[in-house]
XYZ file of C-alpha atoms in Angstrom:
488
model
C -11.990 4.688 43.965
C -8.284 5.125 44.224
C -7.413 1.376 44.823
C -9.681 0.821 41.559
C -7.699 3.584 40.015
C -4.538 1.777 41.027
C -5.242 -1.628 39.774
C -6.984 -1.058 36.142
C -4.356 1.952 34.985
C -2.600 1.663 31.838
C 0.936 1.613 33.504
C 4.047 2.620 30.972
C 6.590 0.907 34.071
C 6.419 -2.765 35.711
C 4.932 -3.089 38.972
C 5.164 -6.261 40.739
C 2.784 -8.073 42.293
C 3.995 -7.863 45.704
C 4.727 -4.430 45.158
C 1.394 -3.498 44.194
C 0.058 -5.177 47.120
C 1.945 -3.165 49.353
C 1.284 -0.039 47.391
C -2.613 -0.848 48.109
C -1.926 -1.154 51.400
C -0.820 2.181 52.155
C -4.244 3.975 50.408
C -7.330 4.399 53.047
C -9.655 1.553 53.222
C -12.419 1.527 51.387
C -15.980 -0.339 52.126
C -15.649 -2.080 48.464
C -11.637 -2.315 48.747
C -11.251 -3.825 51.721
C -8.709 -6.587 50.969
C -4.778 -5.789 49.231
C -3.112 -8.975 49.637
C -1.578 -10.773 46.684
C -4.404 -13.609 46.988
C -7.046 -11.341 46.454
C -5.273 -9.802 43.529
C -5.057 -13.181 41.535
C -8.914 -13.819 42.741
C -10.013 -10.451 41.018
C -7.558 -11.294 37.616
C -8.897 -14.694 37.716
C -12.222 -13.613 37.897
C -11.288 -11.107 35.599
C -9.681 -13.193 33.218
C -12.376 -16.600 33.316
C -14.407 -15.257 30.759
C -17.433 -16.491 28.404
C -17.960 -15.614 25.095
C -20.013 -16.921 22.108
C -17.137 -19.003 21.163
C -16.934 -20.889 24.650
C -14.332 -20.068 27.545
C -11.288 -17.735 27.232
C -8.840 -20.320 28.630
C -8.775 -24.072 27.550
C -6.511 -26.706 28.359
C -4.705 -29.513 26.221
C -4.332 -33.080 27.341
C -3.429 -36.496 25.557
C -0.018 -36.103 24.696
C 2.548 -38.958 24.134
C 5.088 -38.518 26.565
C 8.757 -39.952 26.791
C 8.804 -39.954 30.244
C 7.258 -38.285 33.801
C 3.731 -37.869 33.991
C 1.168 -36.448 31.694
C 1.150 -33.008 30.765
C -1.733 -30.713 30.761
C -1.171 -27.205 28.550
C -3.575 -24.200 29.071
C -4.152 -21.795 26.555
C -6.140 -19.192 24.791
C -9.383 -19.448 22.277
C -8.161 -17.366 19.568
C -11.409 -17.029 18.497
C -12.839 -16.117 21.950
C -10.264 -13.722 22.618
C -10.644 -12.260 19.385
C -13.850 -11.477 20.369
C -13.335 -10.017 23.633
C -10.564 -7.443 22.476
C -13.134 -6.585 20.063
C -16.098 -5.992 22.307
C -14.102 -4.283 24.637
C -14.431 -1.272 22.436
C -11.485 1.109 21.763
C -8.560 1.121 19.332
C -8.169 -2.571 17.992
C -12.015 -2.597 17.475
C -11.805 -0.060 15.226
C -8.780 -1.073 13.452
C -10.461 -4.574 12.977
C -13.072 -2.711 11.440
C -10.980 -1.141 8.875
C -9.120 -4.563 7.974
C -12.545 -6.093 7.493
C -14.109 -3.477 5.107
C -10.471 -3.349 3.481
C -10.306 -7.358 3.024
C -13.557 -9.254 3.910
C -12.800 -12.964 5.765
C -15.876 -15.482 4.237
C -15.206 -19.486 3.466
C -13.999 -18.587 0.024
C -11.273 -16.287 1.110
C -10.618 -16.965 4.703
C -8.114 -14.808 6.664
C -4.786 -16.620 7.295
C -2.986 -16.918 10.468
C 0.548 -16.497 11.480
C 2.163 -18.492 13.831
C 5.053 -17.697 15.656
C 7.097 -19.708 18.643
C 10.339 -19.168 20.393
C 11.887 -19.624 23.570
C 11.996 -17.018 26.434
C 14.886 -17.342 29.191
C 13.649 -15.752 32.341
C 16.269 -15.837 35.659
C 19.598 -16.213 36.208
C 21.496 -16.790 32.372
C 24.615 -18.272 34.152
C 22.766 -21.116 35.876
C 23.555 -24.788 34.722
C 20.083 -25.580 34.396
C 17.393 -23.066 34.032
C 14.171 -24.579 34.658
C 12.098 -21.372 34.090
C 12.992 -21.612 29.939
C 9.300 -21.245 28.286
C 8.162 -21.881 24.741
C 5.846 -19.104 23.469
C 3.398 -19.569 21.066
C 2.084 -16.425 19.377
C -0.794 -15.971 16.779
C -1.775 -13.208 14.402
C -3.070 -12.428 11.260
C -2.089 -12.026 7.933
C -4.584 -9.804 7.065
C -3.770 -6.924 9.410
C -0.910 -5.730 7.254
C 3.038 -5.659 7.438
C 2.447 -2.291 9.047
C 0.141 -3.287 12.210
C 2.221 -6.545 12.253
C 5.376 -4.664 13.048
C 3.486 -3.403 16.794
C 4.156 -5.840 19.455
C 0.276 -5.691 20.648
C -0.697 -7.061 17.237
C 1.147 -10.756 18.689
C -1.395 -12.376 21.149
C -0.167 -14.880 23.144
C -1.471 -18.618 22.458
C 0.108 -20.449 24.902
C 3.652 -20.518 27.566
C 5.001 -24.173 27.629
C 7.692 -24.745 30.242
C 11.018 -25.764 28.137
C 12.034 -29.049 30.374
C 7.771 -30.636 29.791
C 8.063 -29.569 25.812
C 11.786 -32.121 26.186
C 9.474 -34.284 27.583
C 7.384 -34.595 24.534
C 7.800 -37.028 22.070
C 9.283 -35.351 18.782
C 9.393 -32.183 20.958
C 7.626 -29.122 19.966
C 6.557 -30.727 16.836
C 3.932 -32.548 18.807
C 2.968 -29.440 20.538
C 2.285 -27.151 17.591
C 0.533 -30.093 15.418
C -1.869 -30.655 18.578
C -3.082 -26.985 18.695
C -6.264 -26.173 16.196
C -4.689 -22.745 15.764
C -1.821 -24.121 14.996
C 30.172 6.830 19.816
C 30.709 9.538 17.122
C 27.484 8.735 15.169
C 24.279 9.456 16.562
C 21.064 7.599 15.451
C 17.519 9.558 15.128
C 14.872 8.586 18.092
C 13.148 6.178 16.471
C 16.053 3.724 16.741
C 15.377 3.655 20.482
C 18.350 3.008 22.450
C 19.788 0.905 19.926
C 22.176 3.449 19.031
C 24.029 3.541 22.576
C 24.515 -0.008 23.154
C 25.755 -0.266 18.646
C 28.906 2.149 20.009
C 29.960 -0.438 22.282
C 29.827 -3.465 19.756
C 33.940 -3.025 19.456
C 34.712 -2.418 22.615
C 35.803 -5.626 23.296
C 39.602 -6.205 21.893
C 40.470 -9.585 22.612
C 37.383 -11.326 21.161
C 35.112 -11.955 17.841
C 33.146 -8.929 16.989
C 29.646 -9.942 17.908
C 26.121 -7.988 18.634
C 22.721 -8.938 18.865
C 20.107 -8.755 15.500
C 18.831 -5.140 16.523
C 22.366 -3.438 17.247
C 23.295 -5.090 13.702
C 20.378 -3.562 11.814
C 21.145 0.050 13.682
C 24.610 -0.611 12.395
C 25.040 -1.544 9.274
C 23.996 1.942 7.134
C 26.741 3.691 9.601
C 29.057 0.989 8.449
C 28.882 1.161 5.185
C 29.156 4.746 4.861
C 32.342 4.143 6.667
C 34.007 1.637 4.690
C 33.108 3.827 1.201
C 34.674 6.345 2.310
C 37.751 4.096 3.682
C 37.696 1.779 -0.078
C 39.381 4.003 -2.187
C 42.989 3.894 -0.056
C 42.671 -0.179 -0.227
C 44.843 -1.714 -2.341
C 44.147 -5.321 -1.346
C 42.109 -7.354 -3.792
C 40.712 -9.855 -1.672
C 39.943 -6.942 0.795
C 38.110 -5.099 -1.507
C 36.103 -8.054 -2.443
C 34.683 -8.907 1.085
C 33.962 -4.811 1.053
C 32.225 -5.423 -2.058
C 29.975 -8.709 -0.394
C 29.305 -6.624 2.673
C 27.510 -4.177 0.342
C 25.294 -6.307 -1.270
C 24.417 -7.417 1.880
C 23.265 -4.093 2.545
C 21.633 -3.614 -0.533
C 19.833 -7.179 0.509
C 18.885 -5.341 4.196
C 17.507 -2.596 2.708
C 15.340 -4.271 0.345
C 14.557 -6.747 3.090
C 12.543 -3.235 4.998
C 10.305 -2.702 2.070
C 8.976 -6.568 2.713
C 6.690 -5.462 5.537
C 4.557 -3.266 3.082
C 5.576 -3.828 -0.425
C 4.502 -1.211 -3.397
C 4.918 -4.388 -6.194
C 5.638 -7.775 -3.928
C 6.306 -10.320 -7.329
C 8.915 -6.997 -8.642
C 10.070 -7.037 -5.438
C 10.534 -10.743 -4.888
C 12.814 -11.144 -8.194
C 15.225 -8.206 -7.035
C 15.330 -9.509 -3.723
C 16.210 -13.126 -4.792
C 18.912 -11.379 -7.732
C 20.535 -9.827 -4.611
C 20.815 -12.721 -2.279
C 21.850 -14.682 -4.807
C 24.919 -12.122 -5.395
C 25.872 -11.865 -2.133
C 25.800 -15.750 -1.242
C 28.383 -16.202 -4.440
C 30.385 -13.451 -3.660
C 30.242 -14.675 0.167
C 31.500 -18.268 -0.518
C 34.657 -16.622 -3.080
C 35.794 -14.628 -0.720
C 35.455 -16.515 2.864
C 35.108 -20.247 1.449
C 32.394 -22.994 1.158
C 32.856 -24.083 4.882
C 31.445 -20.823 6.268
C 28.371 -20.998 4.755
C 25.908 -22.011 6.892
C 22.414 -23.441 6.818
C 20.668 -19.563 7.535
C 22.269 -18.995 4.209
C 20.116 -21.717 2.275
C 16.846 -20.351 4.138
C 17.360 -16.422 2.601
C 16.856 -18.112 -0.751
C 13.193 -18.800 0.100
C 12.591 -15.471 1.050
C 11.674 -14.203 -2.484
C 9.202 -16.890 -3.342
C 7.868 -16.318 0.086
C 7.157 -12.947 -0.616
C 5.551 -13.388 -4.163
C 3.155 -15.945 -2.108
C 1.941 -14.382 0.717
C 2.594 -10.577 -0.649
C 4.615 -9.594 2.823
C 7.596 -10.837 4.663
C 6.887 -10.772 8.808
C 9.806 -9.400 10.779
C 10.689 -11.827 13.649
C 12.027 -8.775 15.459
C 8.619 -7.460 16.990
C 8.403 -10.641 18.594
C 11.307 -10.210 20.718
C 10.179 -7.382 22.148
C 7.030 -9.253 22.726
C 9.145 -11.511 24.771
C 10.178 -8.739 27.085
C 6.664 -8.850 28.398
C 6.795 -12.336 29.282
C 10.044 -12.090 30.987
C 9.519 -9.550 33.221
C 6.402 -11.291 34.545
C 8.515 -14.473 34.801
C 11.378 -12.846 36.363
C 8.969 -11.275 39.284
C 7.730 -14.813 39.831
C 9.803 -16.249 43.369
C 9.864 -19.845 42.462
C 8.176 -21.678 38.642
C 6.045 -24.044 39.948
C 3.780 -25.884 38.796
C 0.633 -24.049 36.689
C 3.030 -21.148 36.797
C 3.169 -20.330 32.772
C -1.019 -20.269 33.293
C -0.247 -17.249 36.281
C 1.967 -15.724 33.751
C -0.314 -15.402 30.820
C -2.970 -14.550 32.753
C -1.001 -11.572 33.789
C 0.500 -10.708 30.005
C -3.293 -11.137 28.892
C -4.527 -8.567 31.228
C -2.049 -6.071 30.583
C -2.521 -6.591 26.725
C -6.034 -6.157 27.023
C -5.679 -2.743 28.088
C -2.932 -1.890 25.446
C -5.855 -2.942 22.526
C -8.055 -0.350 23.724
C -5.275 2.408 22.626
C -4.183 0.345 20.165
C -3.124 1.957 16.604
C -1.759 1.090 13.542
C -0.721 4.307 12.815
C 0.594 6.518 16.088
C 0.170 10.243 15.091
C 0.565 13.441 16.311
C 2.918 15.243 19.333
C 3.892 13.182 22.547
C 3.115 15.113 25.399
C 2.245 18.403 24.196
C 1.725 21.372 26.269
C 0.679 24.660 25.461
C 3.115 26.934 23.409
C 5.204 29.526 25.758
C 4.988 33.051 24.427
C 8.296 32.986 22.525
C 7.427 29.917 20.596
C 4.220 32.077 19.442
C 6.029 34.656 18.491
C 8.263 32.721 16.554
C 5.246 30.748 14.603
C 3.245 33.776 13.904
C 6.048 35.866 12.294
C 7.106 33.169 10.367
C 3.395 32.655 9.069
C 2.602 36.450 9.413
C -0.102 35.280 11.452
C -2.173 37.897 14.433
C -2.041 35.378 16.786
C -2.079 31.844 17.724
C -4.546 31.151 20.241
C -4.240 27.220 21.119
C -0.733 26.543 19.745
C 0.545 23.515 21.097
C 4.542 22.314 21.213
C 6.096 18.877 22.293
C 10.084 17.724 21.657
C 8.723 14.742 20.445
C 6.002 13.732 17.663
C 5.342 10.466 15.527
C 5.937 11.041 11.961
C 5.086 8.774 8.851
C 3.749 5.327 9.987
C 4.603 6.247 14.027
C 8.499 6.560 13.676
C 9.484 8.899 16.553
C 10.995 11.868 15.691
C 12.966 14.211 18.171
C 14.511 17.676 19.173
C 18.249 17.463 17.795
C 17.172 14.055 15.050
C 19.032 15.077 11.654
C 16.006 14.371 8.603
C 15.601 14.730 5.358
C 12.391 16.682 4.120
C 10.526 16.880 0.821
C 10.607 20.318 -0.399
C 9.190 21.830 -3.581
C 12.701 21.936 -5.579
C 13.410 18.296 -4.586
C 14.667 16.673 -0.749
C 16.658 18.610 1.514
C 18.560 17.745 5.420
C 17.555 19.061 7.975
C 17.979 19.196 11.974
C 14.357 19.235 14.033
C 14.600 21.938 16.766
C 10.787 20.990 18.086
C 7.588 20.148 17.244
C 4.198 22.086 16.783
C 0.214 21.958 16.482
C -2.094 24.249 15.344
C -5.724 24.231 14.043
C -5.398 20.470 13.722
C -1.705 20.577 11.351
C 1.635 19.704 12.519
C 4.526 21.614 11.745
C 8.537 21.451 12.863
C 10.597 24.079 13.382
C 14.122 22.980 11.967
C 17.415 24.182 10.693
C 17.755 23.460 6.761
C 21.486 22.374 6.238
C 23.551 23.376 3.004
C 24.953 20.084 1.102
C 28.169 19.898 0.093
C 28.424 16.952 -1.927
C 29.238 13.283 -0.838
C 26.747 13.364 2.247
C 28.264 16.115 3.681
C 26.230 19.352 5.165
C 26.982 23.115 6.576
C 25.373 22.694 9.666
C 23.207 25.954 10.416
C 21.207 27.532 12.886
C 18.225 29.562 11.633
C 14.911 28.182 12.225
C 12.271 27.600 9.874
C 8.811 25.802 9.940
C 7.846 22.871 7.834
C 4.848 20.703 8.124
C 5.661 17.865 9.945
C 4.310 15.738 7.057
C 7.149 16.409 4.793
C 9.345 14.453 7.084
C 10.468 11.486 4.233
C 13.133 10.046 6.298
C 15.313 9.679 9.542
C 18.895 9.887 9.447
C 22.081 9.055 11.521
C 24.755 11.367 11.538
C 28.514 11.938 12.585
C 29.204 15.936 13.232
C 33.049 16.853 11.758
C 33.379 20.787 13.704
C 30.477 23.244 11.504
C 30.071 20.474 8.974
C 28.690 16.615 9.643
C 28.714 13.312 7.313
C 24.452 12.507 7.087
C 23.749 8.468 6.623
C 20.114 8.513 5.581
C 18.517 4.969 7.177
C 16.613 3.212 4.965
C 13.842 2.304 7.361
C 10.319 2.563 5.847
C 8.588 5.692 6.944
């Protein structure tokens, strides 16, 4: 049925709920459709959503809290173990992958699997107002066991529980009480898999009259471009103490790009001690050259990272979780006014949607995005580089996933392992056939110091010998190449 259609689709865009309504409105009735209103929406999610498994109900509610003041509050959240289940016996993608993590690391009372916690606030609405009322508190739950790898994927975060910011001030000792209550408690251009991090990291010094500032992400996307900068810029510096904050902003680099390996670590206890040499560096160096007073408490925390590490043998990266947030704020953002037993509506909604996403889900994305079928002069091209008859089946996309899922794309500069050692290269497109992947690129000559002859003649790789993704800054026929240090 086409309303059917309509509601359970795995949309990639945000549709409101009115919206939706009225988009059901407009498609011929149907004897089992008969209703589109928003009501009878919620009745089929809550329906939907009011499930029983062998671990009891889905949803489950929290009472008996001391309060400072107003009245009792009453939290609703998720079964962990019950929804667990459910994504599991759903079938599809995250069943599969739970599989794998089982047979690869078996959960029993001697070696149970540990979970990760995770809660932050989420600031639906207007920013500028004086008092935002629709603030939440997310809780979020995962598990160790699933890998540094899956853990990097938003859809590997479930969401626990949405607490509305002005009840958790309510609480005595705040969100303490809350979590100890819960059981489960512009010149350079950046390769595609940066997203559109790139854009909005040219605009970070736009402003003149004002502190350079730019959010964690646009940092990260930053910081390789800006240090090939200032080495090229630190040999006309005379200033000592100039040179010396240079010299701190590299190890901090050096700190970053160790920091990447953390999600899936070759040697964790190797890795730890280098980590914790290089911290410790760059904190001495830091308080020499800008002073004690501008060290601040963040610093202290890096010097647990190491030991962390050699404990739990991975380092989570809090950034996947603000893109989980996005999720939650859009569905917060659609909502007309936060009443009461809102943040239950709202997860409700994110649970929904997420259930859908498991069935897909991956740990690994592979293969082209979109593909269609190969025109003739793309054949023509792949068969007499391959001195091939024919082609039948060839299929070519702009776009593919390369490595672990990084996305690779028509014009992104790599580097590729070749058999007399790594070479640059710029991807032109992307093929299939017979079940391989190959790219058709342009290899580029080096001339020493990161520099490259661009060049146009096409060859074909397999796609597989993509090692890395690179920014890059084009200077006329030549350009300066800034591998990122991102694990593939």
């Amino acid at each position: 049925m086409a309303a059917t259609k309509i509601l359970e689709a795995h949309r990639k865009s945000f549709v409101s709920q009115r919206a939706l309504a009225e988009i059901l409105q407009l498609l011929p009735e149907e004897e089992d459709q008969p209703a589109t209103s928003r009501a009878t929406l919620k009745r089929k999610r809550d329906v939907k959503m009011n499930l029983a498994t062998p671990y009891g109900p889905l949803w489950k509610e929290l009472t008996g809290f001391t309060m400072k003041d107003g009245p009792p509050l009453k939290v609703s959240y998720v079964d962990p173990l019950a929804l667990l289940w459910h994504a599991c016996n759903q079938g599809g993608g995250f069943q599969e992958f739970l599989q794998n993590c089982a047979a690869r690391s078996p959960c029993s009372p001697r070696q149970p699997w540990d979970i990760c916690l995770y809660v932050d606030e989420v600031s639906p609405g207007n920013q500028l107002k004086p008092l935002n009322e629709r603030k939440l508190q997310v809780l979020y739950f995962s598990l160790k066991q699933f890998g540094g790898l899956a853990l990097s994927k938003e859809d590997s975060w479930f969401v626990l529980t949405a607490v509305r910011s002005t009840d958790v001030k309510r609480l005595t000792d705040g969100m303490t009480q809350l979590m100890k209550r819960h059981s489960f408690v512009s010149a350079s251009r950046w390769p595609s898999a940066v997203g559109d991090k790139g854009a909005s990291v040219k605009k970070v010094f736009a402003k003149k009259m004002s502190e350079f500032k730019s959010a964690s992400s646009e940092a990260m996307a930053l910081y390789p471009v800006m240090r090939a900068f200032l080495q090229e810029k630190l040999p006309s510096v005379r200033d000592h103490e100039c040179r010396e904050c240079c010299r701190c902003f590299f190890i901090l680099c050096e700190v970053l790009d160790l920091l990447y390996k953390t999600a899936a670590p070759q040697d964790p206890s190797n890795l730890a001690a280098v980590l914790e040499q290089k911290i410790a560096a760059h904190l001495e160096l830091f308080k020499q050259c800008y002073g004690v007073e501008k060290v601040i408490p963040k610093h202290h925390l890096n010097m647990h990272l190491g030991d962390l590490l050699r404990r739990h043998g991975v380092l989570l990266s809090c950034f996947v979780h603000e893109r989980r947030h996005k999720e939650i704020k859009r569905y917060a953002n659609n909502l007309d006014s936060m009443q009461a037993g809102s943040e239950k509506h709202i997860l409700e909604m994110e649970l929904e949607e997420h259930l859908k996403n498991l069935l897909v889900f991956s740990e690994r994305r592979t293969g082209l995005v979109n593909p269609k079928a190969a025109a003739g002069l793309v054949q023509s091209a792949f068969c007499d580089f391959f001195s091939l008859p024919g082609c039948p089946g060839l299929l070519v996309s702009m776009s593919c996933h390369v490595g672990n899922g990084r996305l690779c794309k028509r014009e992104d500069v790599v580097v590729v392992r070749a058999p007399n050692g790594e070479s640059v290269a710029q991807v032109w497109f992307h093929v299939e056939f017979n079940g391989h992947g190959y790219t058709c690129m342009s290899d580029w000559r080096d001339l020493g110091r990161n520099r490259f002859q661009t060049c146009e003649e096409p060859v074909f790789r397999a796609t597989e010998d993509i090692c890395r993704l690179c920014a890059f800054k084009t200077e006329g026929d030549r350009a300066l190449v800034i591998p990122l240090s991102m694990p593939m």
